[in-house]
XYZ file of C-alpha atoms in Angstrom:
529
model
C 0.000 0.000 0.000
C 1.864 3.061 -1.213
C 0.159 5.534 1.022
C 2.771 7.903 2.415
C 3.246 11.352 3.941
C 6.227 13.522 3.042
C 8.240 14.866 5.895
C 8.371 18.605 6.269
C 11.585 18.705 4.273
C 9.624 17.492 1.276
C 6.297 18.976 2.026
C 6.309 22.739 1.771
C 4.210 24.141 4.457
C 1.489 26.250 2.906
C 3.387 29.511 2.862
C 0.939 32.299 3.442
C 1.880 35.903 2.955
C 1.886 37.333 6.480
C -0.510 40.207 6.976
C 1.061 43.621 7.067
C 1.609 44.695 10.692
C -0.882 47.253 11.901
C 0.580 50.126 13.900
C -2.432 52.428 14.092
C -2.651 54.042 17.482
C 0.841 52.919 18.459
C 3.960 55.020 18.911
C 6.009 53.449 16.127
C 9.723 54.022 15.705
C 9.112 56.356 12.800
C 7.037 58.671 14.974
C 9.512 58.455 17.831
C 12.464 59.336 15.641
C 10.563 62.146 13.949
C 9.410 63.511 17.287
C 12.927 63.565 18.736
C 14.505 65.051 15.624
C 11.818 67.646 15.009
C 11.300 68.709 18.622
C 14.384 70.904 18.968
C 14.156 72.343 15.452
C 10.451 73.081 15.825
C 10.913 74.782 19.178
C 13.845 76.773 17.811
C 11.760 78.015 14.884
C 8.804 78.748 17.140
C 11.019 80.707 19.493
C 12.385 82.753 16.587
C 8.921 83.558 15.297
C 7.766 84.367 18.812
C 10.737 86.644 19.470
C 10.261 88.422 16.133
C 6.564 88.969 16.846
C 7.408 90.067 20.384
C 9.975 92.618 19.123
C 7.603 93.952 16.448
C 4.826 94.307 19.003
C 7.068 96.277 21.381
C 8.281 98.561 18.584
C 4.744 99.154 17.348
C 3.521 99.938 20.849
C 6.430 102.304 21.475
C 5.896 104.126 18.151
C 2.215 104.517 18.946
C 3.159 105.878 22.381
C 5.562 108.365 20.768
C 2.833 109.606 18.401
C 0.366 109.977 21.255
C 3.022 111.797 23.253
C 3.703 114.450 20.603
C -0.027 114.947 20.131
C -0.465 115.618 23.848
C 2.592 117.881 23.957
C 1.325 119.783 20.894
C -1.990 120.337 22.617
C -0.226 121.521 25.797
C 1.892 124.057 23.917
C -1.180 126.107 23.091
C -1.831 126.682 26.806
C 1.672 127.948 27.621
C 3.224 131.362 27.106
C 6.251 131.438 24.800
C 8.710 132.008 27.625
C 7.731 128.862 29.500
C 7.714 126.444 26.552
C 11.454 125.582 26.666
C 11.663 124.820 30.408
C 8.403 122.921 30.283
C 9.613 120.743 27.372
C 12.873 120.008 29.234
C 11.024 119.005 32.385
C 8.757 116.811 30.326
C 11.797 115.288 28.561
C 13.349 114.445 31.939
C 10.248 112.408 32.763
C 9.916 110.626 29.410
C 13.599 110.462 28.333
C 12.777 112.302 25.109
C 14.262 115.320 23.402
C 11.758 117.882 22.091
C 12.369 120.365 19.297
C 10.119 122.986 17.746
C 10.754 124.119 14.180
C 9.482 127.305 12.578
C 7.450 127.245 9.347
C 10.613 128.092 7.403
C 12.455 125.083 8.929
C 14.555 126.928 11.510
C 15.029 125.345 14.925
C 13.227 127.575 17.428
C 13.305 125.598 20.672
C 15.416 122.631 21.801
C 14.659 121.125 25.225
C 18.335 120.222 25.674
C 19.223 123.943 25.747
C 17.417 124.208 29.059
C 19.225 121.372 30.829
C 21.380 118.265 30.437
C 20.635 115.797 27.615
C 18.034 113.174 28.426
C 19.885 110.430 26.480
C 23.388 109.878 25.132
C 24.208 108.028 21.899
C 26.887 105.565 22.907
C 29.986 104.777 20.860
C 30.129 100.966 20.264
C 33.937 101.093 20.163
C 33.957 102.049 23.826
C 31.664 99.202 24.915
C 32.723 95.755 26.136
C 32.813 92.427 24.291
C 29.437 91.427 25.722
C 27.715 94.298 23.904
C 29.596 93.441 20.708
C 28.436 89.835 20.966
C 24.884 90.969 21.674
C 24.889 93.163 18.559
C 26.201 90.230 16.490
C 23.331 88.103 17.763
C 20.935 90.915 16.904
C 22.208 91.014 13.326
C 22.037 87.248 12.969
C 18.508 87.182 14.326
C 17.439 89.962 11.925
C 18.851 88.064 8.936
C 17.146 84.879 10.081
C 13.699 86.457 10.231
C 14.235 88.713 7.220
C 13.909 91.878 9.251
C 14.448 94.930 6.988
C 17.517 97.011 7.667
C 16.868 100.329 9.434
C 18.571 103.584 8.545
C 21.214 104.966 10.866
C 20.366 107.835 13.189
C 22.653 110.772 12.528
C 22.261 114.207 14.048
C 22.681 116.850 11.337
C 25.211 119.620 11.934
C 22.626 122.185 10.739
C 19.484 121.083 12.551
C 16.581 122.108 10.314
C 13.127 120.675 9.638
C 14.167 119.627 6.143
C 16.535 117.044 7.655
C 13.606 115.142 9.202
C 11.367 113.365 6.638
C 8.759 112.640 9.293
C 8.108 116.400 9.698
C 7.257 116.787 6.016
C 5.038 113.664 6.216
C 3.291 114.986 9.338
C 2.626 118.362 7.729
C 1.260 116.647 4.595
C -1.045 114.410 6.590
C -1.929 116.761 9.344
C -1.315 114.145 12.031
C 1.503 112.661 14.037
C 4.061 110.453 12.282
C 6.736 108.247 13.846
C 9.982 106.795 12.501
C 12.577 104.378 13.872
C 16.308 104.472 13.223
C 19.377 102.791 14.680
C 21.848 104.506 16.944
C 25.580 103.734 16.502
C 25.301 100.980 19.138
C 22.376 99.396 17.195
C 19.760 100.494 19.721
C 16.534 102.009 18.333
C 15.965 105.771 18.159
C 12.269 106.620 17.965
C 11.174 109.940 16.507
C 7.690 111.430 16.212
C 6.600 114.647 14.482
C 3.398 116.670 14.816
C 2.357 119.870 13.015
C 1.518 122.751 15.361
C -0.569 125.861 14.771
C 1.147 128.561 12.753
C 2.851 126.147 10.320
C 5.560 124.945 12.683
C 6.305 121.382 13.773
C 7.046 119.547 17.001
C 9.650 116.737 16.939
C 10.486 114.252 19.711
C 13.395 111.810 19.648
C 14.245 109.078 22.128
C 17.040 106.515 22.245
C 14.805 103.788 23.730
C 17.286 101.185 24.921
C 14.549 99.452 26.903
C 13.313 97.875 23.668
C 16.712 96.300 23.013
C 17.137 95.248 26.655
C 13.678 93.672 26.751
C 14.197 91.775 23.478
C 17.640 90.580 24.533
C 16.353 89.500 27.928
C 13.558 87.542 26.279
C 16.060 86.050 23.847
C 18.294 84.962 26.742
C 15.394 83.272 28.440
C 14.460 81.505 25.215
C 18.101 80.499 24.732
C 18.192 78.938 28.193
C 14.937 77.148 27.456
C 16.342 75.875 24.137
C 19.485 74.607 25.862
C 17.357 72.697 28.350
C 15.147 71.378 25.556
C 18.226 70.384 23.551
C 19.583 68.551 26.575
C 16.230 66.818 26.944
C 16.308 65.974 23.237
C 19.781 64.461 23.615
C 18.584 62.368 26.541
C 15.542 61.277 24.557
C 17.790 60.419 21.617
C 20.011 58.322 23.876
C 16.927 56.593 25.269
C 15.595 56.048 21.773
C 18.944 54.706 20.619
C 18.949 52.247 23.511
C 15.432 51.107 22.688
C 16.483 50.539 19.060
C 20.156 49.613 19.118
C 20.135 47.193 22.042
C 17.330 44.931 20.756
C 18.727 45.150 17.217
C 22.125 44.079 18.526
C 20.520 41.098 20.271
C 18.673 40.172 17.085
C 21.844 40.584 15.016
C 23.784 38.265 17.360
C 21.006 35.671 17.112
C 20.956 35.951 13.317
C 24.757 35.589 13.233
C 24.567 32.400 15.280
C 21.933 31.049 12.911
C 24.241 31.871 9.968
C 27.038 29.923 11.663
C 24.828 26.854 11.705
C 23.847 26.959 15.368
C 20.138 27.331 14.725
C 19.219 24.676 17.270
C 21.017 26.588 20.021
C 19.586 29.994 19.170
C 16.724 31.509 21.092
C 15.724 34.652 19.279
C 14.242 37.201 21.738
C 10.529 37.666 21.090
C 10.285 41.091 22.810
C 6.572 40.621 23.614
C 6.321 44.066 25.202
C 7.339 45.775 21.967
C 4.413 46.574 19.682
C 6.426 48.526 17.128
C 8.600 47.559 14.161
C 11.334 46.154 16.429
C 8.853 43.797 18.082
C 7.479 42.750 14.706
C 11.026 42.098 13.453
C 11.895 40.063 16.556
C 8.831 37.856 16.222
C 9.402 37.451 12.477
C 13.017 36.387 13.107
C 11.875 33.990 15.817
C 9.322 32.429 13.459
C 11.918 32.226 10.702
C 14.399 30.550 13.048
C 11.837 27.990 14.191
C 10.940 27.255 10.576
C 14.629 26.864 9.738
C 15.124 24.507 12.690
C 12.101 22.518 11.568
C 13.403 22.281 8.014
C 16.883 21.237 9.157
C 15.407 18.493 11.302
C 13.264 17.329 8.412
C 16.199 17.336 6.011
C 18.117 15.114 8.420
C 15.113 12.846 8.815
C 14.651 12.682 5.049
C 18.315 11.835 4.532
C 18.034 9.074 7.135
C 14.879 7.691 5.482
C 16.474 7.748 2.036
C 19.585 5.993 3.370
C 17.455 3.322 5.019
C 15.325 2.758 1.903
C 18.352 2.484 -0.359
C 20.158 0.066 1.917
C 17.542 -2.666 1.559
C 17.724 -3.129 -2.238
C 21.493 -2.602 -2.158
C 21.895 -5.297 0.481
C 19.703 -7.618 -1.569
C 21.749 -6.846 -4.690
C 25.001 -7.527 -2.890
C 23.754 -10.843 -1.613
C 22.466 -11.856 -5.043
C 25.721 -10.869 -6.773
C 27.793 -12.733 -4.185
C 25.554 -15.788 -4.676
C 26.037 -15.787 -8.428
C 29.742 -16.558 -7.994
C 29.098 -19.646 -5.865
C 25.949 -21.138 -7.381
C 26.211 -23.280 -10.485
C 22.582 -24.466 -10.654
C 21.000 -22.677 -13.676
C 17.585 -22.528 -12.017
C 18.955 -20.871 -8.886
C 21.046 -18.475 -10.972
C 17.909 -17.445 -12.872
C 16.188 -16.781 -9.550
C 19.110 -14.621 -8.393
C 19.117 -12.728 -11.665
C 15.394 -12.146 -11.228
C 16.057 -10.785 -7.738
C 18.768 -8.485 -9.136
C 16.396 -7.274 -11.846
C 13.672 -6.522 -9.287
C 16.136 -4.702 -7.031
C 17.359 -2.593 -9.919
C 13.775 -1.687 -10.795
C 13.126 -0.822 -7.181
C 16.250 1.380 -7.022
C 15.271 3.102 -10.240
C 11.818 3.789 -8.872
C 13.235 5.014 -5.562
C 15.762 7.376 -7.157
C 13.107 8.851 -9.454
C 10.585 9.395 -6.669
C 13.211 10.735 -4.272
C 14.289 13.283 -6.875
C 10.657 14.215 -7.479
C 10.045 14.655 -3.755
C 13.193 16.746 -3.337
C 12.230 19.037 -6.236
C 8.636 19.568 -5.134
C 9.366 22.146 -2.444
C 11.739 24.209 -4.608
C 9.521 24.082 -7.678
C 6.460 25.208 -5.748
C 8.440 28.094 -4.226
C 9.405 29.310 -7.709
C 6.142 28.466 -9.460
C 3.878 31.178 -10.822
C 0.286 30.227 -10.132
C -2.211 30.635 -12.935
C -5.919 29.760 -13.241
C -6.300 26.009 -13.831
C -9.543 24.204 -14.715
C -9.313 20.938 -12.780
C -12.079 19.467 -14.890
C -10.007 19.785 -18.072
C -6.845 18.662 -16.278
C -8.427 15.460 -14.895
C -9.990 14.696 -18.267
C -6.552 14.848 -19.889
C -5.126 12.567 -17.173
C -7.844 9.978 -17.770
C -7.167 9.998 -21.528
C -3.450 9.585 -20.801
C -4.115 6.539 -18.613
C -6.259 5.021 -21.352
C -3.545 5.598 -23.950
C -0.796 4.167 -21.761
C -2.922 1.104 -20.940
C -1.050 0.704 -17.640
C -4.148 0.226 -15.513
C -4.792 -3.372 -16.494
C -8.495 -4.062 -16.642
C -9.356 -1.401 -14.047
C -11.841 1.098 -15.423
C -11.734 4.880 -14.930
C -14.942 6.907 -14.701
C -14.809 10.689 -14.551
C -17.875 12.864 -14.005
C -16.947 15.932 -16.049
C -18.032 19.097 -14.156
C -19.591 22.147 -15.746
C -17.036 24.217 -17.670
C -15.166 26.826 -15.618
C -16.797 25.652 -12.399
C -13.630 24.094 -10.957
C -11.071 26.874 -11.461
C -8.181 27.080 -8.989
C -4.949 29.051 -8.905
C -1.970 26.762 -9.214
C 0.882 25.276 -11.209
C -0.675 22.887 -13.758
C 2.167 20.340 -13.884
C 2.344 20.022 -10.108
C -1.423 19.687 -9.717
C -1.426 17.116 -12.489
C 1.275 15.144 -10.665
C -0.646 15.172 -7.380
C -3.909 13.928 -8.923
C -2.037 11.414 -11.112
C -0.397 9.944 -7.990
C -3.805 9.489 -6.358
C -5.221 7.851 -9.503
C -2.179 5.543 -9.641
C -2.671 4.677 -5.979
C -6.399 3.960 -6.506
C -5.701 1.745 -9.563
C -3.032 -0.216 -7.701
C -5.484 -1.084 -4.903
C -8.461 -1.836 -7.121
C -9.384 -5.489 -7.710
C -9.350 -6.929 -11.251
C -12.178 -5.342 -13.236
C -12.620 -2.702 -10.549
C -13.846 0.836 -11.088
C -12.063 4.037 -10.046
C -14.484 6.938 -9.904
C -13.250 10.512 -10.146
C -15.324 13.651 -9.579
C -14.619 17.376 -9.281
C -17.057 20.057 -8.132
C -17.252 23.533 -6.655
C -18.404 23.434 -3.020
C -18.727 26.880 -1.485
C -15.340 28.587 -1.592
C -13.515 25.330 -2.395
C -13.018 23.051 -5.349
C -13.144 19.398 -4.276
C -11.716 16.465 -6.180
C -12.908 12.988 -5.102
C -11.176 9.742 -6.081
C -12.929 6.479 -5.073
C -11.551 2.979 -5.490
C -12.948 -0.492 -4.748
C -9.957 -1.692 -2.792
C -9.801 -2.814 0.836
C -9.936 0.777 2.150
C -7.706 2.405 4.748
C -8.008 1.525 8.450
C -8.673 4.617 10.606
C -5.420 4.078 12.520
C -3.396 4.280 9.306
C -5.075 7.240 7.639
C -2.400 9.682 8.723
C 0.521 7.275 8.449
C -0.130 6.535 4.778
C 1.105 10.032 3.957
C 4.454 9.396 5.637
C 7.519 9.044 3.451
C 8.335 5.493 2.330
C 5.308 4.109 4.166
C 4.181 1.162 2.049
C 1.958 -1.730 3.069
C 1.080 -3.795 0.014
C 0.131 -7.401 -0.659
C 3.081 -9.715 -1.226
C 1.749 -10.544 -4.654
C 2.040 -6.910 -5.774
C 4.773 -6.186 -8.278
C 8.004 -5.736 -6.352
C 9.774 -2.422 -6.724
C 6.883 -0.670 -8.477
C 5.910 1.503 -5.514
C 8.400 3.559 -3.506
C 6.027 4.800 -0.824
C 6.496 8.444 -1.897
C 3.470 8.911 -4.159
C 1.056 10.126 -1.505
C 3.816 12.146 0.194
C 4.408 14.051 -3.029
C 0.665 14.485 -3.549
C 0.199 16.008 -0.105
C 3.237 18.286 -0.584
C 1.765 19.640 -3.806
C -1.766 20.069 -2.436
C -0.629 21.830 0.728
C 1.755 23.939 -1.356
C -1.416 25.217 -3.067
C -3.025 26.100 0.296
C -5.195 23.010 0.088
C -5.886 19.853 2.088
C -5.917 16.159 1.291
C -7.710 13.511 3.346
C -8.799 9.894 3.111
C -11.906 8.114 4.379
C -14.025 5.046 3.698
C -16.551 5.197 0.940
C -20.111 5.740 2.115
C -21.688 4.457 -1.127
C -20.005 1.045 -1.366
C -19.233 -1.860 0.971
C -15.477 -1.305 0.636
C -13.009 1.117 -0.867
C -11.056 4.242 -0.058
C -12.064 7.800 -0.849
C -9.415 10.476 -1.267
C -10.607 14.093 -1.212
C -8.585 17.108 -2.297
C -9.782 20.570 -1.213
C -8.320 23.621 -2.964
C -9.342 27.304 -2.743
C -11.531 28.194 -5.709
C -10.625 31.000 -8.086
C -12.824 33.134 -10.291
C -13.671 31.712 -13.692
C -11.713 32.983 -16.681
C -13.548 35.448 -18.856
């Protein structure tokens, strides 16, 4: 009985494409790396934009204050006699830090608040300041270039102080309202000026070297710099932590993979990292599964080699004995018997070598095969015609119930599927009695295509229904032709069927007193257009 099961080395486990890992809602490595790398840069950019907006807001507020101030001063001038205007403007300048000037309609300078007391501000020479101020101005320039801040004109006091030297006065006279301008002092601090027309055609001008703006912006920048340093330090620590969470498990996986490469797969225990739900955890579990599969295949290869060695030893031992006997035996009848034994052993070896090669190629061929739609109805019909033409089935009859066209389409490799079904037909014919009938049927059942092969042989005992698919498992009557069956036919059939994501099983027939029924189940495919 040539009912055998291929070991895992021969039988490719139905290799299913693993589903793509789902990381929705999880903090994957990509997000972690992006978060760490972007955090410092994003905060740096945000701080720059914030500081620029903060500086612009302060300047705008101070310019508005300067315009309001000259409007109020202009209104107050109308209430004062001419003799008190100068002292009053100086006293007001002492309180606000501003310098006030009144120009006549022809542009002459009439009143200067600094003539009535000490200056309220001093333009500082940057050459006389320390390195800290020089560094601060360099940072100011770098910050301005970074945000695209427009360059401001320099503030220069004219030797001949006239209204024509102040563009804001002409603009204020044209608009009839207060106008403010901002310029840079030699030490890069802002100088705010505001002009307001006064009754009689004159103009009021205030100037102020408002260093508080620069001090406030620099103070805010220092605070942001300290915050960025702390954030950068935190980012470095997070990067180190992230590197440890990536590098350390990857190093462990790399060591395990190296040991597998050195041929120590049986000793390797790849870490599964069950607590990791990111790409590292997926990689660890995939490597662990791959290692177990490799261990399983290595064990099966060893078992297959041992089985092949054992199966080849028997006919070789018989051949050796027969050849040794030929030298000592002179009786022609006994010599003919020994020659017959040698012939049978040679046939058996030929059959074994062919089937062993077929079994060894099955796994590799299925791995490289390109599956196409196959109509099992047409394929089985061609197999039945081939058996009739070869006339190798004796007087056993084949009956095939041809299914409806395109109803038994599967995805597969036609030659391999043909080999699997041919092996089952060969097995059924070999167990059928003289004049017996082997019935073959194929039909679509739900999502499967089922192929049924019934014979009229003795059937398969329940205890042997799994063992018949083992390699080299053969239990046949003594009268059966010696050497014709290697015990690999059903092993190859199962390897092919399971390589197509299908199943093969055997049971007793329920429509006859005796006989075996083999059933192949394969996933159905859509019919060809």
